[in-house]
mmCIF file of C-alpha atoms and ligand atoms in Angstrom:
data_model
loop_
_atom_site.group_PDB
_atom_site.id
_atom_site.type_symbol
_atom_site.label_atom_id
_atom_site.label_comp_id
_atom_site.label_asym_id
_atom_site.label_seq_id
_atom_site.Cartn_x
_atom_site.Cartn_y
_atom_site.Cartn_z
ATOM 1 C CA UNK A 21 -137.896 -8.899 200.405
ATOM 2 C CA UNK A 22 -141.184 -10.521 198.620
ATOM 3 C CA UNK A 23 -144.127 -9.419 197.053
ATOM 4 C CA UNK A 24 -146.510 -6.884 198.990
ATOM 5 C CA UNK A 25 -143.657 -6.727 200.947
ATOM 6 C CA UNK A 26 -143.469 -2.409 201.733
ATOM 7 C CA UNK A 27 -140.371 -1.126 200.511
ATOM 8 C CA UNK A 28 -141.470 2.097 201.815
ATOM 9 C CA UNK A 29 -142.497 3.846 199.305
ATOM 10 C CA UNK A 30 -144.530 7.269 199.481
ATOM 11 C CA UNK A 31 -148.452 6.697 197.522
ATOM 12 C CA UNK A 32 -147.514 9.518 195.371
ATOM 13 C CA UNK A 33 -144.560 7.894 193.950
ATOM 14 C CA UNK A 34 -146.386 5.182 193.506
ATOM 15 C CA UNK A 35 -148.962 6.587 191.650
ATOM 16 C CA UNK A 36 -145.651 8.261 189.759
ATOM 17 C CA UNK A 37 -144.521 5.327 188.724
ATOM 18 C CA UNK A 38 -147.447 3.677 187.779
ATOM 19 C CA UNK A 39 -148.091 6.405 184.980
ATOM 20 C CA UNK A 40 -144.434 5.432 183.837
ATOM 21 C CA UNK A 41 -145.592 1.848 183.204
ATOM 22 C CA UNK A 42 -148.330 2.541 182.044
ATOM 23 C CA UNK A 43 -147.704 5.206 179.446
ATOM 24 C CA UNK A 44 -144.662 3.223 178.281
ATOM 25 C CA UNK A 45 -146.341 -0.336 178.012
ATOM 26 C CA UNK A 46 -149.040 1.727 176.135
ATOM 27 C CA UNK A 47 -146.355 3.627 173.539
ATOM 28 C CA UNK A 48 -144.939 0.305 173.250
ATOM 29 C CA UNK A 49 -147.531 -2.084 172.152
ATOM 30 C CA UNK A 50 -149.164 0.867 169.912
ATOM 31 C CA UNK A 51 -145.548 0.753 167.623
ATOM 32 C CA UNK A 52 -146.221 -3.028 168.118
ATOM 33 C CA UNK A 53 -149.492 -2.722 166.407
ATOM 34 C CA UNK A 54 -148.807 0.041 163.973
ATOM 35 C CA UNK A 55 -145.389 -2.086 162.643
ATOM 36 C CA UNK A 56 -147.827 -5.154 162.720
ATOM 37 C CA UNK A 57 -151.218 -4.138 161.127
ATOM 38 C CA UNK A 58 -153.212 -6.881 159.110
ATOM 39 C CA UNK A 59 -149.597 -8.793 157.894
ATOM 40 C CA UNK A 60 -150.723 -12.445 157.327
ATOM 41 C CA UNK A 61 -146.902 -13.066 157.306
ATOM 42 C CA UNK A 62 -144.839 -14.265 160.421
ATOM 43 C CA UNK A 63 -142.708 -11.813 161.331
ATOM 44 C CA UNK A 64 -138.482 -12.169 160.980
ATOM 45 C CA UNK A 65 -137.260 -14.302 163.600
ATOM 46 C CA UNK A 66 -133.284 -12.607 164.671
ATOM 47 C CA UNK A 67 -132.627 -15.695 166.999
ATOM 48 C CA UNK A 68 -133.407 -18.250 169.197
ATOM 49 C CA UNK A 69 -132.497 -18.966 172.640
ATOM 50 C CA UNK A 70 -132.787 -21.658 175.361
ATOM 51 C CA UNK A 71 -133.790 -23.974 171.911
ATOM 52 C CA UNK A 72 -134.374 -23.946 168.719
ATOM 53 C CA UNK A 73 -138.567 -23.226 169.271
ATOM 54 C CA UNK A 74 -137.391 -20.381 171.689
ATOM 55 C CA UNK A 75 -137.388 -17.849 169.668
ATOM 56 C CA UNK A 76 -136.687 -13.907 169.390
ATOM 57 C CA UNK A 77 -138.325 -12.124 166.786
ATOM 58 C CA UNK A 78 -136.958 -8.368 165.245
ATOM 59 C CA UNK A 79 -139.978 -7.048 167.204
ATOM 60 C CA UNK A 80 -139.280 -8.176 170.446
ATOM 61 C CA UNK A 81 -135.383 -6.463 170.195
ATOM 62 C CA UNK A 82 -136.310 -3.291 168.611
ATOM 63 C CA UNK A 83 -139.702 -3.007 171.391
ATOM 64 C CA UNK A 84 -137.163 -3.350 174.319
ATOM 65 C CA UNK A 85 -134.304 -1.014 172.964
ATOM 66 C CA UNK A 86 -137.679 1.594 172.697
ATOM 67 C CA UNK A 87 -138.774 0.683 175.982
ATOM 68 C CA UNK A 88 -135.269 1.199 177.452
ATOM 69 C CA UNK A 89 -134.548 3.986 175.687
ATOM 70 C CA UNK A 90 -137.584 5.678 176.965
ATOM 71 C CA UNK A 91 -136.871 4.495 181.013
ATOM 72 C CA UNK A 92 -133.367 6.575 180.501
ATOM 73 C CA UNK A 93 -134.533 9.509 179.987
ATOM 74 C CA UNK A 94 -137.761 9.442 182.041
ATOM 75 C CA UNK A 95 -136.002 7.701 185.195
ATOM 76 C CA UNK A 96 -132.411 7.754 184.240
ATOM 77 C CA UNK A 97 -131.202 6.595 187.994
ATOM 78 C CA UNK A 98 -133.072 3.433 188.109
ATOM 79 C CA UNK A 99 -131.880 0.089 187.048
ATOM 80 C CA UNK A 100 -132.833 -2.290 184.365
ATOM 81 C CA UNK A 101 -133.653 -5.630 183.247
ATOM 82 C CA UNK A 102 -134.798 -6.745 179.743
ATOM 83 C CA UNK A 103 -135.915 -10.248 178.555
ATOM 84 C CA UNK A 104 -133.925 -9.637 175.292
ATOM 85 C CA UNK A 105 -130.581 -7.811 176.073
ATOM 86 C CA UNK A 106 -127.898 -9.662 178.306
ATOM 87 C CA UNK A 107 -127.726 -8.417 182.020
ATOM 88 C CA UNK A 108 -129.067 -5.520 184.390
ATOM 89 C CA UNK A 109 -128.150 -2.121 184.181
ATOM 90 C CA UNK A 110 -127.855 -0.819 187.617
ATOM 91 C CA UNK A 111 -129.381 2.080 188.692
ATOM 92 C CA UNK A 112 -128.607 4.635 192.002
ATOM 93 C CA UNK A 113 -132.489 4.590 193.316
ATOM 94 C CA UNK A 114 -132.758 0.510 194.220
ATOM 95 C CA UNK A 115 -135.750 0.665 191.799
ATOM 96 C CA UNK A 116 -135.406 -1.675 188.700
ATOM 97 C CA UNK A 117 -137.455 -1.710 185.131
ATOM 98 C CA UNK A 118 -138.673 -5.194 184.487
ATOM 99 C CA UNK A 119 -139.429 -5.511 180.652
ATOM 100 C CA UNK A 120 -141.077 -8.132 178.675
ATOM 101 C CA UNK A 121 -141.269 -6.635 175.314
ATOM 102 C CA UNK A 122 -143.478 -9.434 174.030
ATOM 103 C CA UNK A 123 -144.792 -12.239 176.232
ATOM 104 C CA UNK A 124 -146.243 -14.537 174.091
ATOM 105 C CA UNK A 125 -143.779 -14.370 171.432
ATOM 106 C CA UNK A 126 -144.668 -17.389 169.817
ATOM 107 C CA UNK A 127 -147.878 -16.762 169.541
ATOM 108 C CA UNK A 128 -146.819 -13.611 168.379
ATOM 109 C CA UNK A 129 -145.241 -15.387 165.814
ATOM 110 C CA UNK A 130 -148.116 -17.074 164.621
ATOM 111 C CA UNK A 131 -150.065 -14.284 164.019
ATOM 112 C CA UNK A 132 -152.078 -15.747 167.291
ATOM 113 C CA UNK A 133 -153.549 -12.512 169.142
ATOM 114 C CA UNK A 134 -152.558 -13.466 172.958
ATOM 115 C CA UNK A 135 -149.359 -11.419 173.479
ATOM 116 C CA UNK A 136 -148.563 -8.947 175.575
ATOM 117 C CA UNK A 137 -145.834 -6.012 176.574
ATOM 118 C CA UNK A 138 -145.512 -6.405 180.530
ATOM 119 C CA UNK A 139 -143.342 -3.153 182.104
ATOM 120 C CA UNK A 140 -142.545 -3.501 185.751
ATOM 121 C CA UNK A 141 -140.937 -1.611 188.623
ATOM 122 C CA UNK A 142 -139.468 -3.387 191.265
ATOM 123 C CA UNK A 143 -137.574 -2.756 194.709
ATOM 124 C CA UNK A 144 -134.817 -4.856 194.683
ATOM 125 C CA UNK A 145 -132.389 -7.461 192.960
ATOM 126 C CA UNK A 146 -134.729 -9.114 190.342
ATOM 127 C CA UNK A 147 -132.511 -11.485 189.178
ATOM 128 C CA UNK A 148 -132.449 -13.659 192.747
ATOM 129 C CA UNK A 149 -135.507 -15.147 193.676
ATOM 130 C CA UNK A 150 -137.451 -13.621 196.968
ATOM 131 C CA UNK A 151 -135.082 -10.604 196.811
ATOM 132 C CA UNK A 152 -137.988 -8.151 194.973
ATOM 133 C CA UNK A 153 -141.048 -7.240 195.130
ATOM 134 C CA UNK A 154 -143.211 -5.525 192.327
ATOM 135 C CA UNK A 155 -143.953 -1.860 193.031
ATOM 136 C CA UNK A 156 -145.800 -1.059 190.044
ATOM 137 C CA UNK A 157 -146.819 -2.543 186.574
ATOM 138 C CA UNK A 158 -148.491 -2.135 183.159
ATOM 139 C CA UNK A 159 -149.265 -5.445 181.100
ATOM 140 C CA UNK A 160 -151.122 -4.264 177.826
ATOM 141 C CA UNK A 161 -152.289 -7.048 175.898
ATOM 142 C CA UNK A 162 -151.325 -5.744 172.374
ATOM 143 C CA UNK A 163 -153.972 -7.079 170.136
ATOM 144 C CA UNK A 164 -157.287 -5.938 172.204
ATOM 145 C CA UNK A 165 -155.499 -3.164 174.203
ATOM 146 C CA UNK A 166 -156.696 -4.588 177.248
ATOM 147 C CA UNK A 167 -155.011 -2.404 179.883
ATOM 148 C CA UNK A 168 -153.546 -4.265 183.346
ATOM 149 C CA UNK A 169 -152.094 -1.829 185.534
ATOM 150 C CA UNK A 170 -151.476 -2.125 189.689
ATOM 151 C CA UNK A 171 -149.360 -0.084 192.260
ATOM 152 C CA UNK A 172 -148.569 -1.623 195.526
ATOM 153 C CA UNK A 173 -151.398 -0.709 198.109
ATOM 154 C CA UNK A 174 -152.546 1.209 195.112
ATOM 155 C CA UNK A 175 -154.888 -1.833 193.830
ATOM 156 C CA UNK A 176 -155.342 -3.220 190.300
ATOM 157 C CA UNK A 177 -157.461 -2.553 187.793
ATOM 158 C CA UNK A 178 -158.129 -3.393 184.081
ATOM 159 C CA UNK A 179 -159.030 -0.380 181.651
ATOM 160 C CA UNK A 180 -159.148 1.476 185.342
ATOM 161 C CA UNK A 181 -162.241 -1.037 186.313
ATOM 162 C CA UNK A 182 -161.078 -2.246 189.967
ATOM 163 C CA UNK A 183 -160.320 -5.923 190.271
ATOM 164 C CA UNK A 184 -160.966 -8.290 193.278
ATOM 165 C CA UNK A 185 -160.243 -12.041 193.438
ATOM 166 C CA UNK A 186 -161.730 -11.857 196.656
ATOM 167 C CA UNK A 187 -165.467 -10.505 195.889
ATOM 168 C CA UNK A 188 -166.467 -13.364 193.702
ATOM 169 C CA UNK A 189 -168.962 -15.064 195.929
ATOM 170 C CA UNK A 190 -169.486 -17.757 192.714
ATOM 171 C CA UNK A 191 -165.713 -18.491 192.508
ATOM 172 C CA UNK A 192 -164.958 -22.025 193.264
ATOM 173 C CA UNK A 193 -163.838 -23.184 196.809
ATOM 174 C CA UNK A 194 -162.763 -26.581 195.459
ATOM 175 C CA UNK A 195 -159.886 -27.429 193.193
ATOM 176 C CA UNK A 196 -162.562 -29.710 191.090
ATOM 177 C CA UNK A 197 -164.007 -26.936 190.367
ATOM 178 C CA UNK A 198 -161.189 -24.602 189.273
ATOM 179 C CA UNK A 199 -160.292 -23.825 185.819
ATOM 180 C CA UNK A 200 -156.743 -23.688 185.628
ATOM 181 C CA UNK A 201 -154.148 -22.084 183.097
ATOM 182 C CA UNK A 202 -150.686 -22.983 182.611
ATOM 183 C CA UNK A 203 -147.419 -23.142 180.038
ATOM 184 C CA UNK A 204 -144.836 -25.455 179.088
ATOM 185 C CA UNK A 205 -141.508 -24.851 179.003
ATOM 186 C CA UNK A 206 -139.096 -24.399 175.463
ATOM 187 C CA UNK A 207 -136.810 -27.140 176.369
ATOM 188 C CA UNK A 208 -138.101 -30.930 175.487
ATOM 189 C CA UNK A 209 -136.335 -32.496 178.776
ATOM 190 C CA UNK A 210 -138.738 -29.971 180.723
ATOM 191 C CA UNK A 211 -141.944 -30.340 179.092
ATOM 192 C CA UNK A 212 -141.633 -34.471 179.295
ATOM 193 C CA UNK A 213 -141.766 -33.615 183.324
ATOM 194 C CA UNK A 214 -144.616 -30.885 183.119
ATOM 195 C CA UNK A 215 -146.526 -33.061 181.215
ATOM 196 C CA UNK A 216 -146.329 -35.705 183.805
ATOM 197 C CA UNK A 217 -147.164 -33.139 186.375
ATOM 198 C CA UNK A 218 -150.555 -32.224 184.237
ATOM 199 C CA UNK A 219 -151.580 -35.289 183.826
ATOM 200 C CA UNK A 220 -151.800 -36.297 187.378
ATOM 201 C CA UNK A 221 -153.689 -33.152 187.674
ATOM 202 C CA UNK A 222 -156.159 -33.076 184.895
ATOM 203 C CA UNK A 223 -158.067 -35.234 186.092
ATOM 204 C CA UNK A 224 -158.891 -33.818 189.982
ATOM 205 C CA UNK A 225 -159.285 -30.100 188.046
ATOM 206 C CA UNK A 226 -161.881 -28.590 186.320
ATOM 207 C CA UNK A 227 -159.911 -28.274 182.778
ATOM 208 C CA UNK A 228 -157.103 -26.078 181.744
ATOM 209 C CA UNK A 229 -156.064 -23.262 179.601
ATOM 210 C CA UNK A 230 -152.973 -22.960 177.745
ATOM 211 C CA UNK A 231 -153.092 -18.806 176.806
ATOM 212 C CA UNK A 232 -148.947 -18.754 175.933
ATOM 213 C CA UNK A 233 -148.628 -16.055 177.861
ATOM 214 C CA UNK A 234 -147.841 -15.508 181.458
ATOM 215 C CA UNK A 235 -148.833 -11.972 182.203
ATOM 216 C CA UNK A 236 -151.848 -12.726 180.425
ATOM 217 C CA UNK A 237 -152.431 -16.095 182.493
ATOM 218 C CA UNK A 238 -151.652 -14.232 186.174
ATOM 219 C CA UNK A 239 -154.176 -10.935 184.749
ATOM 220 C CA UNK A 240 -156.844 -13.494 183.600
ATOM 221 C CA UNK A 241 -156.511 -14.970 187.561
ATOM 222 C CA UNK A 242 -157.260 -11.318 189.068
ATOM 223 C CA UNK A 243 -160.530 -10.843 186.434
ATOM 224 C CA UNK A 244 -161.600 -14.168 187.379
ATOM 225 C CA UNK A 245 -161.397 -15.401 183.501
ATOM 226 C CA UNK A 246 -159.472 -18.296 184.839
ATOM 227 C CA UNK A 247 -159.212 -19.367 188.717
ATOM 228 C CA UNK A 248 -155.457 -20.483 188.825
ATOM 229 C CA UNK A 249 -152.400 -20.359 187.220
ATOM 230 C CA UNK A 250 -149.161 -22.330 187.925
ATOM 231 C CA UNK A 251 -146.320 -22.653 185.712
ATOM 232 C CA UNK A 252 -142.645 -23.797 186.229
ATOM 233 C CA UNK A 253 -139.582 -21.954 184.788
ATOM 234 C CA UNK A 254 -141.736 -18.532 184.380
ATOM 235 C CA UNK A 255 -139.100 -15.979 183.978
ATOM 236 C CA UNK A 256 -139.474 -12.497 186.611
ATOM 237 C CA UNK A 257 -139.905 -10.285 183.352
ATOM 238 C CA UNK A 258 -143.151 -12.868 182.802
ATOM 239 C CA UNK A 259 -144.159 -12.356 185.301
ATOM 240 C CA UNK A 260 -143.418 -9.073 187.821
ATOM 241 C CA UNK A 261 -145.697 -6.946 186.113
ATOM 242 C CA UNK A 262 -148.682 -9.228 186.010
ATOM 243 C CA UNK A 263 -147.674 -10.598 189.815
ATOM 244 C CA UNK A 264 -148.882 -7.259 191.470
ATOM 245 C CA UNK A 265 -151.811 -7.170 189.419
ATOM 246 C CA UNK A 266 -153.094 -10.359 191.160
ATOM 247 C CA UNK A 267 -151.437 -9.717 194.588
ATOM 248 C CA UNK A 268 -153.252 -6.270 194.403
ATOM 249 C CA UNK A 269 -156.690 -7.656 193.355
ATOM 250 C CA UNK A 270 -156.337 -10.183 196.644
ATOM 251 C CA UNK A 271 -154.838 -13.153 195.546
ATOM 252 C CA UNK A 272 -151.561 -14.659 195.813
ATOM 253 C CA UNK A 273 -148.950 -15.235 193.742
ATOM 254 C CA UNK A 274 -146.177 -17.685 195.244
ATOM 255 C CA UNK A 275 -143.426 -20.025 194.843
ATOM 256 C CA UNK A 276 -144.272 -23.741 195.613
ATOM 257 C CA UNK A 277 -143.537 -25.696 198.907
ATOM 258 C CA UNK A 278 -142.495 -22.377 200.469
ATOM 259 C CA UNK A 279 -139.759 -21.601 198.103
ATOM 260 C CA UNK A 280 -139.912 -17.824 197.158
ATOM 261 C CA UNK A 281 -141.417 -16.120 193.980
ATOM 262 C CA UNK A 282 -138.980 -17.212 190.714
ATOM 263 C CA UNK A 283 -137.960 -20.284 191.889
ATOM 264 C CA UNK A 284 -138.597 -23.288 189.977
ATOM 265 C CA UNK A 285 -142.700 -22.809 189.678
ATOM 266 C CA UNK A 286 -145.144 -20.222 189.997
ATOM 267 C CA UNK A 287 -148.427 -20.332 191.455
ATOM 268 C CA UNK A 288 -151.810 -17.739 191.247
ATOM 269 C CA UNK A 289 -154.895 -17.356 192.679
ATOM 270 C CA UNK A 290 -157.396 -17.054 195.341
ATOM 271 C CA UNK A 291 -155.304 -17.537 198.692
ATOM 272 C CA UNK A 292 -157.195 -20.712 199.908
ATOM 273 C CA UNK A 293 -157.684 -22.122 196.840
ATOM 274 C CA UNK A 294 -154.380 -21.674 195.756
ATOM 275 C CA UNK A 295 -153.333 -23.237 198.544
ATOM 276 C CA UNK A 296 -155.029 -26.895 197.370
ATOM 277 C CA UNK A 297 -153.434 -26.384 194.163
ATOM 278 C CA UNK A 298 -150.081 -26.268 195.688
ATOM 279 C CA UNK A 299 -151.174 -29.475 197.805
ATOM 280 C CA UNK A 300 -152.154 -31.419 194.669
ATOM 281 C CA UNK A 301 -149.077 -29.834 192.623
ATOM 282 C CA UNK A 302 -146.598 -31.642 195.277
ATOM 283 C CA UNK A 303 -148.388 -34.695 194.728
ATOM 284 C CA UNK A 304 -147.791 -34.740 191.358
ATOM 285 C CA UNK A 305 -144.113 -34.620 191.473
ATOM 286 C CA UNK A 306 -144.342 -30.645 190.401
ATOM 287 C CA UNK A 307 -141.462 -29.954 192.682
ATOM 288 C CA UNK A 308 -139.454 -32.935 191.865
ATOM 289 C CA UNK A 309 -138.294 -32.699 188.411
ATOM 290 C CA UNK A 310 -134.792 -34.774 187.319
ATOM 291 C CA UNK A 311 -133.388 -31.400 187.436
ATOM 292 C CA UNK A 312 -133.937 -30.486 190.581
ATOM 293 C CA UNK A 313 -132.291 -34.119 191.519
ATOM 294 C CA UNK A 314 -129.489 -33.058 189.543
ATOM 295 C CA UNK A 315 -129.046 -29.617 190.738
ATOM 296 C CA UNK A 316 -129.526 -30.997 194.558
ATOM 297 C CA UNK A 317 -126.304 -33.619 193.567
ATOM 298 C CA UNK A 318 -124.188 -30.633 192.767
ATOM 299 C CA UNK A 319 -124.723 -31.000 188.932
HETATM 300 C C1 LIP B 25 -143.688 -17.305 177.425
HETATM 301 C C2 LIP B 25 -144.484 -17.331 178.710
HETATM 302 C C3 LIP B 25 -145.433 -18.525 178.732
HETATM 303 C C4 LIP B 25 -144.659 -19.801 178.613
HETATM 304 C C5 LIP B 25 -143.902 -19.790 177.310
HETATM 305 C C6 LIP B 25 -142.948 -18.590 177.236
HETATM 306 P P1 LIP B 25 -142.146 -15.570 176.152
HETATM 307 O O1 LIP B 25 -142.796 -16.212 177.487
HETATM 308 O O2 LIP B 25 -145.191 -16.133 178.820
HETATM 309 O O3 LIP B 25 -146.170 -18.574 179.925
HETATM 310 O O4 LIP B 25 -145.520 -20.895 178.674
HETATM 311 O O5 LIP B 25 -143.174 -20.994 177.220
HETATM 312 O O6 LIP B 25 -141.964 -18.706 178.231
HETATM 313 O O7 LIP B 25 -141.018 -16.491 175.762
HETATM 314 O O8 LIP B 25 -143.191 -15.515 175.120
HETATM 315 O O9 LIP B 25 -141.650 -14.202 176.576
#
């Protein structure tokens, strides 16, 4: 299974479960904003992850046990996956939650207003790579209540205003042209390589835009605020919400050198311009990192 892939699906549940995502992304990033107000204070980090700059704020727990509290009693038999609490909780229905509680937690953390809560619904294992597809999302960008919801074959639309990638005759049909956003990883080892990648590509793109988050990066490609995202080690609660947003506003949203949604990096955008990027990103050495090497030697 992939994205836009039909998983058969009747329009009215569709449109069913896109009022779930949205009215809970919604709740969400309103007790967000009410616990938040005008603090000039960082808020309490509870722990860090993957390293010591990955972190996990009090916010981002207490947001997901709200949001998964909620999804039990609203659609007790379907599964769920949270960025913040260990493992999926299987469901009967072979639908699964997807929750970012906040993507963009560091900037989050700096008091920088470019985070979002991203709720998705997905057919399918979302833990393995090409064996999902979104069905229907919510991202709500917290700070300006921006409002990013899709359904698949239900389009996209921001604040309910349709979105198509596909419509903008002024959008750029060459890579030199393209403004492009992307992210760095948490781990040192990683960002040394993506680094590398960028700046083989800076200089044959138009510039690039580093939001710090990726639902906000992939809903940015299907309003045509930036013309391409790619990004390696994007995580699918990143990401599944935003993913049908752009797929659903006519764009794509891929894995690179074939290789399926989830695996190893991301790319967005218009389909034919996308496609350059993914030329020029396997140029750069974008899908040859050390640890790819490694994993390929059985490490
Ligand atoms: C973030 C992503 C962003 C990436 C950051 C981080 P988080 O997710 O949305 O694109 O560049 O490194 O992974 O950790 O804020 O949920």
């Amino acid at each position: 299974m992939s994205p836009g892939q039909d998983p058969g699906l009747e329009p009215g549940v569709i449109d069913e479960l896109m009022a779930v995502a949205r009215d809970a992304a919604t709740a969400a990033a309103g007790l967000i904003r009410a616990a938040t107000g005008d603090q000039d204070d960082r808020p309490a980090v509870a722990s860090t992850k993957s390293s010591p700059t990955d972190v996990v704020t009090a916010m981002d727990r207490a947001i997901e046990r709200h949001l998964r509290e909620h999804l039990a009693k609203v659609r007790p038999q379907d599964g769920v996956l949270g960025e913040e609490e260990d493992g999926l909780r299987a469901g009967s229905s072979g639908l699964t939650w997807v929750l970012d509680p906040i993507d963009g937690t560091v900037n989050y953390l700096y008091r920088i207003p470019v985070y979002s809560v991203s709720v998705a619904v997905v057919a399918g294992d979302p833990r393995v790579p090409g064996a999902w597809t979104p069905v229907a999302g919510c991202v709500v960008s917290v700070e300006t209540g921006e409002t990013w919801t899709a359904g698949l074959g239900r389009g996209s639309a921001v604040d309910g205003r349709p979105l198509s990638i596909r419509t903008d005759p002024d959008g750029p049909r060459e890579l030199s042209q393209a403004l492009v956003a992307t992210g760095f990883g948490y781990r040192a080892e990683r960002r040394a390589e993506q680094a590398r990648v960028f700046a083989a590509l800076a200089p044959v793109i138009r510039d690039i835009r580093r939001i710090g988050s990726a639902s906000l990066d992939l809903c940015m490609v299907a309003a045509g605020q930036v013309d391409l995202y790619y990004e390696r080690g994007v995580n699918v609660w990143d990401m599944a919400a935003a993913a049908l947003v752009v797929i659903e506003a006519g764009g794509v949203v891929t894995g690179l050198a074939g290789r399926p949604l989830g695996e190893r990096t991301v790319l967005a955008g218009e389909p034919g311009l996308c496609a350059r990027l993914a030329e020029a990103l396997v140029a750069a050495g974008a899908d040859d990192f050390a640890e790819d090497r490694e994993a390929a030697r059985g490490g």
